Coordinates of C-alpha atoms and ligand atoms in Angstrom, one line a residue:
X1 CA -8.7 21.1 -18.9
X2 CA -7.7 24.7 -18.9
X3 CA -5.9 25.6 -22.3
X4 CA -2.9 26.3 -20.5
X5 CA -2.3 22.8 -18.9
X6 CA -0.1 20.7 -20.8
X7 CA -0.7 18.5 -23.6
X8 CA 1.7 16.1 -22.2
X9 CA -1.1 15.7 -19.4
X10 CA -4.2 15.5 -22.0
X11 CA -4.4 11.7 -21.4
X12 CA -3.5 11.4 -17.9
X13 CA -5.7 9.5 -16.1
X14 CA -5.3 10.8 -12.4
X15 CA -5.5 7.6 -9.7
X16 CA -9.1 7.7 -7.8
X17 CA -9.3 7.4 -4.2
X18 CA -12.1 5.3 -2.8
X19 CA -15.1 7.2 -1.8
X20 CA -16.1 8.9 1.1
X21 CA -19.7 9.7 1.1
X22 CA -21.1 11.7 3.7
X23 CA -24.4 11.3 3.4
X24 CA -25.2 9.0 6.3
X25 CA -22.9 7.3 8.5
X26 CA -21.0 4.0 6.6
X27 CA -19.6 1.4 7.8
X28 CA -16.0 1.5 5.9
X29 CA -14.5 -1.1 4.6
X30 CA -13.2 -0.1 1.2
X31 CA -10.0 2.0 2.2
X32 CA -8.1 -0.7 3.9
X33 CA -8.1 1.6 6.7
X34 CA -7.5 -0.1 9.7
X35 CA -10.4 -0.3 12.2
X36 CA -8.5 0.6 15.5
X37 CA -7.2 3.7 16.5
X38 CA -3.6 4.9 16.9
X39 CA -2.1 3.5 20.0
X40 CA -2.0 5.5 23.1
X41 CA 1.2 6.9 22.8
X42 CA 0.5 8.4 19.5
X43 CA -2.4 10.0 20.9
X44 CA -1.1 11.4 23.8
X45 CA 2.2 13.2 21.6
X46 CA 0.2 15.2 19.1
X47 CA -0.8 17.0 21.9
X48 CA -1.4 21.3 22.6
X49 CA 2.0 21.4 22.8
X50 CA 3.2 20.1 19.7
X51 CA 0.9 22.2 18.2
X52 CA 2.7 24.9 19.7
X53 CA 5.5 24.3 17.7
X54 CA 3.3 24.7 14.1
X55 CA 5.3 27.8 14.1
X56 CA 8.6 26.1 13.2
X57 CA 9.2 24.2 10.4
X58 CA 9.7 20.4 10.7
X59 CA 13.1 18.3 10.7
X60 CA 13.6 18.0 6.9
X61 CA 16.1 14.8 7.9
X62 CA 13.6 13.0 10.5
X63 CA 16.4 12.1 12.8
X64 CA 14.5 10.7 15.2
X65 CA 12.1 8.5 13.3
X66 CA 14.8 7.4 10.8
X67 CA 16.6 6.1 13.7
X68 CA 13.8 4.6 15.7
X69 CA 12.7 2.8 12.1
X70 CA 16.4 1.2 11.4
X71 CA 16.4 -0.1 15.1
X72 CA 12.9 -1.6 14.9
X73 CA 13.6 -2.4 11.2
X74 CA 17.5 -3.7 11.5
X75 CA 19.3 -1.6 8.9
X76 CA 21.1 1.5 9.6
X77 CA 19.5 4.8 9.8
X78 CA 21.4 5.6 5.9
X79 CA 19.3 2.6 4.1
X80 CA 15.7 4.5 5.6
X81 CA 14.0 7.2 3.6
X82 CA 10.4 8.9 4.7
X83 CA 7.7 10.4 3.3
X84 CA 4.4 12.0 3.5
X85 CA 2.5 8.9 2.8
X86 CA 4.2 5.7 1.0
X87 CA 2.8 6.9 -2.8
X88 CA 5.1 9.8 -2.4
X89 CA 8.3 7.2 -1.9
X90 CA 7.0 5.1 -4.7
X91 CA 6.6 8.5 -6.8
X92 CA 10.4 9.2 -6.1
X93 CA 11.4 5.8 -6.6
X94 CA 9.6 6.5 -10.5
X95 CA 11.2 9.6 -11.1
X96 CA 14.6 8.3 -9.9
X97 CA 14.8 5.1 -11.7
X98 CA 12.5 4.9 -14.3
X99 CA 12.4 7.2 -17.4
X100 CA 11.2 6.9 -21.2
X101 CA 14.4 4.7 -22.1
X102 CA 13.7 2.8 -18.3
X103 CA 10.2 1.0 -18.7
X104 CA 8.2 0.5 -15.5
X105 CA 7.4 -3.0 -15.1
X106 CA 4.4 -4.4 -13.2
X107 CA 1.1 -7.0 -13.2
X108 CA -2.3 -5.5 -14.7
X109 CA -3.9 -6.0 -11.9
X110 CA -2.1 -4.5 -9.1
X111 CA -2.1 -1.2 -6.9
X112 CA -3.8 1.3 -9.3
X113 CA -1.3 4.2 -9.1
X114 CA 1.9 2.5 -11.0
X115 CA 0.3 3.1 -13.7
X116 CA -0.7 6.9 -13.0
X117 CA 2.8 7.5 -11.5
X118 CA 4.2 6.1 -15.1
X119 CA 2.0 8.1 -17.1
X120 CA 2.7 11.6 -15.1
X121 CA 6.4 10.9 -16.0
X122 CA 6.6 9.6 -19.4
X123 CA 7.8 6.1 -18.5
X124 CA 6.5 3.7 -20.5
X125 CA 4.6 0.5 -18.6
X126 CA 5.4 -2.9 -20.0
X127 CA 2.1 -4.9 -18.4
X128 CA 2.3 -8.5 -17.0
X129 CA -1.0 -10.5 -16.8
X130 CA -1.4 -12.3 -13.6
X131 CA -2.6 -16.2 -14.1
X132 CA -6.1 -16.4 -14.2
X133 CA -6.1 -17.8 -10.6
X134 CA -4.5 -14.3 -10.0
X135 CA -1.1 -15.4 -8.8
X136 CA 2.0 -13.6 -9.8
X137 CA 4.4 -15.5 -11.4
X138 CA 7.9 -14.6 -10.4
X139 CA 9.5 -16.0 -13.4
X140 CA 7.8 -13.4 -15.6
X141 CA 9.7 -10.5 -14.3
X142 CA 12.9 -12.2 -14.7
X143 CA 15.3 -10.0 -16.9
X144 CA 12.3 -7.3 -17.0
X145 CA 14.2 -4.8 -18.7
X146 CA 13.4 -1.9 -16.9
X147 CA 12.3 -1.1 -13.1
X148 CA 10.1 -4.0 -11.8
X149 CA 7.2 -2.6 -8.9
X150 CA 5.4 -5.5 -7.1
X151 CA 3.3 -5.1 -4.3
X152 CA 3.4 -8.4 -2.0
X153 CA 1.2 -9.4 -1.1
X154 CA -0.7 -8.1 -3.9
X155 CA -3.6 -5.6 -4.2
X156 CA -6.6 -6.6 -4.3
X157 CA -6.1 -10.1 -4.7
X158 CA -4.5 -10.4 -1.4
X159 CA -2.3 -12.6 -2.7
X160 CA 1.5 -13.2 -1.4
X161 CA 4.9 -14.5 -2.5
X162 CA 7.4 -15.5 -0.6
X163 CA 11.0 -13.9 0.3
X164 CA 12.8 -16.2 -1.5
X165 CA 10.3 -15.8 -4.6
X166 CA 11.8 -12.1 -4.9
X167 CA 14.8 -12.8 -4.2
X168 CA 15.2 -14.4 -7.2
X169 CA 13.4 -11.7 -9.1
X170 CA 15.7 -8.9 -7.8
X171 CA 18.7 -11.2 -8.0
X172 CA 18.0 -11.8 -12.0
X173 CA 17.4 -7.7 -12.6
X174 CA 20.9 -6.9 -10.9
X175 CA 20.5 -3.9 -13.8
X176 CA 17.3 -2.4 -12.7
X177 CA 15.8 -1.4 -9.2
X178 CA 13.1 -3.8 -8.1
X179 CA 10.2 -2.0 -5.9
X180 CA 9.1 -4.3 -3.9
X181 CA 5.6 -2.7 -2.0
X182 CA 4.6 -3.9 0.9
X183 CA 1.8 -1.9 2.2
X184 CA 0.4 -5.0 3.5
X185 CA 3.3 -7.3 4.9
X186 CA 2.3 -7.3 8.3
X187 CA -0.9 -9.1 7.9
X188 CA 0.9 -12.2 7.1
X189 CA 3.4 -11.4 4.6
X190 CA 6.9 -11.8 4.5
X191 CA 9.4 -8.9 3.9
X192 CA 11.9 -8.3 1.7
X193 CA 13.7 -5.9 4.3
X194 CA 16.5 -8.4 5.4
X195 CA 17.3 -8.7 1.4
X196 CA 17.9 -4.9 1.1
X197 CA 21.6 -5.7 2.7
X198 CA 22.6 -8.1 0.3
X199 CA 21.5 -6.5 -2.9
X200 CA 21.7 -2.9 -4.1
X201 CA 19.0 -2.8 -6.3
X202 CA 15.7 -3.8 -4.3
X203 CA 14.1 -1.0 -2.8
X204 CA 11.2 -2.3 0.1
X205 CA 8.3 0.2 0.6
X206 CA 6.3 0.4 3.5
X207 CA 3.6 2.9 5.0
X208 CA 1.6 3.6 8.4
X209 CA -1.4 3.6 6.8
X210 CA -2.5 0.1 7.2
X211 CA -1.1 -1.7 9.7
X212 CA 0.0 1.3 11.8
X213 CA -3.4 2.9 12.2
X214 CA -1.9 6.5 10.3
X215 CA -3.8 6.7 7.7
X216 CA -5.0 10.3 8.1
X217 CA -1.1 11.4 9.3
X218 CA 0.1 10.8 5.6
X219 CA 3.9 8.2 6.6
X220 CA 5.1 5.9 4.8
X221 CA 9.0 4.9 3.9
X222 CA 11.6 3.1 2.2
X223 CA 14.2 1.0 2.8
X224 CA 17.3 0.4 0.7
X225 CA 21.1 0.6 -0.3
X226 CA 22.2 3.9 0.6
X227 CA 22.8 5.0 -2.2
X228 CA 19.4 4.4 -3.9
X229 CA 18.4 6.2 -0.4
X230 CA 20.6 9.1 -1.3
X231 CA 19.3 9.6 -4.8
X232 CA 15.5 9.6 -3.6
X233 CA 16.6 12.3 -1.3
X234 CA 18.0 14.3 -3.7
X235 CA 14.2 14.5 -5.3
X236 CA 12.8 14.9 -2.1
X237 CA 15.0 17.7 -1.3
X238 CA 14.2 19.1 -5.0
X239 CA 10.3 19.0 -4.4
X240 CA 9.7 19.9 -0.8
X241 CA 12.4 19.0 2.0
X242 CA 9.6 19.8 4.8
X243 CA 7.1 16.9 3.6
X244 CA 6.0 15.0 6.7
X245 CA 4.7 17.9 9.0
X246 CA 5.6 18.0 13.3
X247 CA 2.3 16.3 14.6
X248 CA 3.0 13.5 11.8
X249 CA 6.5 13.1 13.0
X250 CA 6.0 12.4 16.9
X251 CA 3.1 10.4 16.1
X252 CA 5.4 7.9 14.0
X253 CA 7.9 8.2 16.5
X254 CA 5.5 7.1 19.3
X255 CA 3.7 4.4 16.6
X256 CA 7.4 2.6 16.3
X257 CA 7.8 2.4 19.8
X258 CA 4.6 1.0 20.4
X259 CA 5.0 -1.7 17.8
X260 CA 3.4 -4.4 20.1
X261 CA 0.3 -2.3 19.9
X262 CA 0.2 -2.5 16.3
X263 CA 1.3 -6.1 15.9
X264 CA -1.5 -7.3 18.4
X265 CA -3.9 -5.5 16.4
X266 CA -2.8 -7.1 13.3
X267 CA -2.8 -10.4 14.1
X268 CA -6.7 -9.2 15.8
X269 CA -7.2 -8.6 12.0
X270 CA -5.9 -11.9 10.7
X271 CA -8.5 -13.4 13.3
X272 CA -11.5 -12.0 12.0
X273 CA -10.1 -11.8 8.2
X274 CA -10.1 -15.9 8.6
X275 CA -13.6 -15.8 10.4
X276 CA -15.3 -13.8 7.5
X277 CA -13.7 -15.4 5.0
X278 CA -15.4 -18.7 6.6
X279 CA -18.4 -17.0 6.3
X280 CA -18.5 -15.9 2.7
X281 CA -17.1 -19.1 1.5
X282 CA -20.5 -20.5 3.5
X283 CA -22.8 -18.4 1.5
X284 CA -21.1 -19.8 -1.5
X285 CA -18.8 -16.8 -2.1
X286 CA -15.0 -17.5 -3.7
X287 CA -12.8 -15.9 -1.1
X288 CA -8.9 -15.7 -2.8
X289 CA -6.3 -16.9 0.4
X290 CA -5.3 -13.5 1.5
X291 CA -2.3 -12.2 3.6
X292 CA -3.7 -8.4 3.9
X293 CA -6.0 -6.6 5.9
X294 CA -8.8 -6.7 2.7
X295 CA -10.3 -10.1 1.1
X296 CA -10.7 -10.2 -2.4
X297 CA -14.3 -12.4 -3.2
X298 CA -16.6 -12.9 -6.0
X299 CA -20.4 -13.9 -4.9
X300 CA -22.0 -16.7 -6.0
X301 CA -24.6 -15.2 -7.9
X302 CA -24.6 -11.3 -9.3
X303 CA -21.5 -9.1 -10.3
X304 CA -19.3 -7.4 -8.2
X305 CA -21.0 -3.8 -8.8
X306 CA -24.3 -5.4 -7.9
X307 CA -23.3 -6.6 -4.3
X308 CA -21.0 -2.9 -4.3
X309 CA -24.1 -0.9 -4.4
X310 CA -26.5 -3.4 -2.7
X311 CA -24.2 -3.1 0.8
X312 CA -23.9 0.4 -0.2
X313 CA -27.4 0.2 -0.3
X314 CA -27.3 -0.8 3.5
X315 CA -24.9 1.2 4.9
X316 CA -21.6 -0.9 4.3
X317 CA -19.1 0.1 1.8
X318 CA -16.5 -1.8 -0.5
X319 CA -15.0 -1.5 -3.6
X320 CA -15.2 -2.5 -6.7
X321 CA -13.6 -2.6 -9.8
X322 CA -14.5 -2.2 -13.2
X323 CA -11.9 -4.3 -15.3
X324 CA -13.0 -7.0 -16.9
X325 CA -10.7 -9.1 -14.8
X326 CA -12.0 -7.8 -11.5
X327 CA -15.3 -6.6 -12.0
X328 CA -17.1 -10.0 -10.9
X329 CA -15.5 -9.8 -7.4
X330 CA -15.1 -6.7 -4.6
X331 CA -12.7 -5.9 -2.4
X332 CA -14.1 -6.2 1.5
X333 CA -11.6 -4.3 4.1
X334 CA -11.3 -6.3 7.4
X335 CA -12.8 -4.1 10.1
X336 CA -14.2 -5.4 14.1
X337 CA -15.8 -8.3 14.3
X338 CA -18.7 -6.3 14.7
X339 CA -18.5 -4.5 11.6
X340 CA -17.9 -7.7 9.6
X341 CA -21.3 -9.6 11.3
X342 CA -22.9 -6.6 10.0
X343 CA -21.1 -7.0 6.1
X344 CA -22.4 -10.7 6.7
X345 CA -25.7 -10.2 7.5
X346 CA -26.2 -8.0 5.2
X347 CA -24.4 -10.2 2.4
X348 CA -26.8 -12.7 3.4
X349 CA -29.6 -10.9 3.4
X350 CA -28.7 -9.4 -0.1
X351 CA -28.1 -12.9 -1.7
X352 CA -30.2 -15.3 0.6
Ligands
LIG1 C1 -2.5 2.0 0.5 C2 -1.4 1.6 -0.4 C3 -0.2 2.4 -0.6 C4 -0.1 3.8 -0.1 O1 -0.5 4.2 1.0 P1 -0.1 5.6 1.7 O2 -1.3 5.9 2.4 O3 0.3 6.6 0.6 O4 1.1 5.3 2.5 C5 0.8 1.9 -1.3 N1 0.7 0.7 -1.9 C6 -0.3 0.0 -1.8 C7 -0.4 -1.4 -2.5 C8 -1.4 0.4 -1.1 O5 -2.5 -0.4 -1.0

């Protein structure tokens, strides 16, 4: 640390990507990345002559995606806000309606950056153990006192709840905003979108990272009231109105009207999540039920960081996590079918 940073940032503890090692070529499954590429459309509109256009700055508003989401979505282009990736909404959705006397409220194990996101803005984090089967029990967040984040389904567990679940959650917090995350919902979740026209506290995030094969183009969104819409892009226009850049913006356009593409894919993903999570559970591995595109699995006979760096070993990569919750299992993206006979073979060469 430079003596002119902050003190207020001495014990930040910044979020850590997953790796990308470029040492030899990896077989990656520990970014929950998906394993297809955008669909055609996408590919064929960032093109020379959208390039072109670098010269010009971007639509701050994003008309024509905002519309093209609430159609494909159901909710008026007013309840949609987008951003250059979804941890940028869920950053706003901090700074808006969180603060020190507004606790953030959310399970210890979860997506790692709610806590980094309530550190870098002085809200304090009231922390809610899962169960030790790693369920999240709605009942816990009921009256949470402060702005409750859950992602559902869950990372890394995998785990989901269902609509109604929440709905009960955000209907007993009508003084807080309830973040509901769900990075992962179309891998056999269910979302809370319908919900966001009944109450005018929950705010559903989404991205194209996962299940929209973006990654790399940096989209995600949120949908709410209007009003919790407006105030997010009062930050947004406080920080930088131009944050989702011209090649980003057609290729979301052209993602969301190719959303059979991306469905068909994700349901392809379900496929071969079940198949390798037959697998693993035949070498003796626990395999939690998931409803994303990762499973979440424990071997039967070393720690989590031994099979991480064995498979790293070998050319495949997960992740793994050190808490003393988590550190037994790791966290296996769903790639091809190819790429997964390859994890297994490997996983059963490693503990065979
Ligand atoms: C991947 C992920 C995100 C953020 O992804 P972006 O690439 O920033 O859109 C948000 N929440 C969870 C739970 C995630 O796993």
């Amino acid at each position: 640390m430079s003596k002119y940073m902050q003190s207020r940032f001495a014990s930040l503890e910044a979020y850590v990507p997953g790796e990308q090692p470029q040492d030899k070529k990896y077989i990656k499954l520990n970014t929950n990345e998906s394993p297809y590429p955008p669909s055609p459309g996408v590919l064929a509109a960032v093109n020379a002559g959208e390039a072109a256009k670098l010269r010009l700055y971007p639509d701050p508003e994003c008309k024509v995606l905002t519309k093209k989401l609430a159609a494909l979505l159901d909710v008026e282009p007013e309840n949609v806000f987008i951003t250059n990736g979804s941890d940028d909404s869920l950053n706003f959705a901090f700074m808006a309606f969180a603060g020190p006397e507004t606790p953030a409220v959310f399970a210890d194990i979860t997506y790692g950056f709610y806590k980094v996101f309530a550190q870098l803005h002085g809200i304090p984090a009231r922390v809610i153990p899962l169960k030790p089967d790693f369920t999240l029990d709605p009942a816990d967040y009921y009256n949470a006192g402060g702005m409750v984040v859950i992602a559902n389904p869950n990372a890394p567990t995998g785990l989901p709840r269902t609509r109604n679940e929440l709905e009960e959650v955000i209907r007993r917090n009508p003084d807080h905003v309830v973040v509901v995350d769900e990075a992962y919902v179309d891998f056999g979740g269910e979302s809370c979108i319908p919900l966001t026209k009944k109450y005018d506290n929950l705010l559903v995030v989404q991205t194209f990272s996962k299940s929209r094969c973006l990654a790399g183009g940096r989209l995600g969104f949120a949908v709410g009231h209007k009003d919790l819409i407006a105030d997010l892009t009062k930050l947004k226009y406080s920080t930088n109105p131009y944050c989702i850049n011209r090649l980003t913006l057609v290729a979301g356009e052209a993602a969301v009207d190719e959303n059979e593409y991306y469905m068909d894919h994700c349901r392809e993903i379900m496929d071969t999540r079940k198949a390798t999570t037959d697998a693993l559970r035949g070498l003796g591995f626990e395999v939690l039920p998931s409803a994303a595109n990762f499973i979440f699995a424990r071997p039967p006979k070393m720690s989590g960081e031994a099979l991480y760096l064995a498979l790293k070993d070998r050319g495949v990569l997960v992740r793994y996590f050190s808490a003393p919750r988590t550190c037994e299992y790791v966290r296996i993206t769903i790639g091809t079918p190819a790429e997964m006979a390859v994890l297994v073979q490997a996983v059963r060469e490693i503990c065979g």
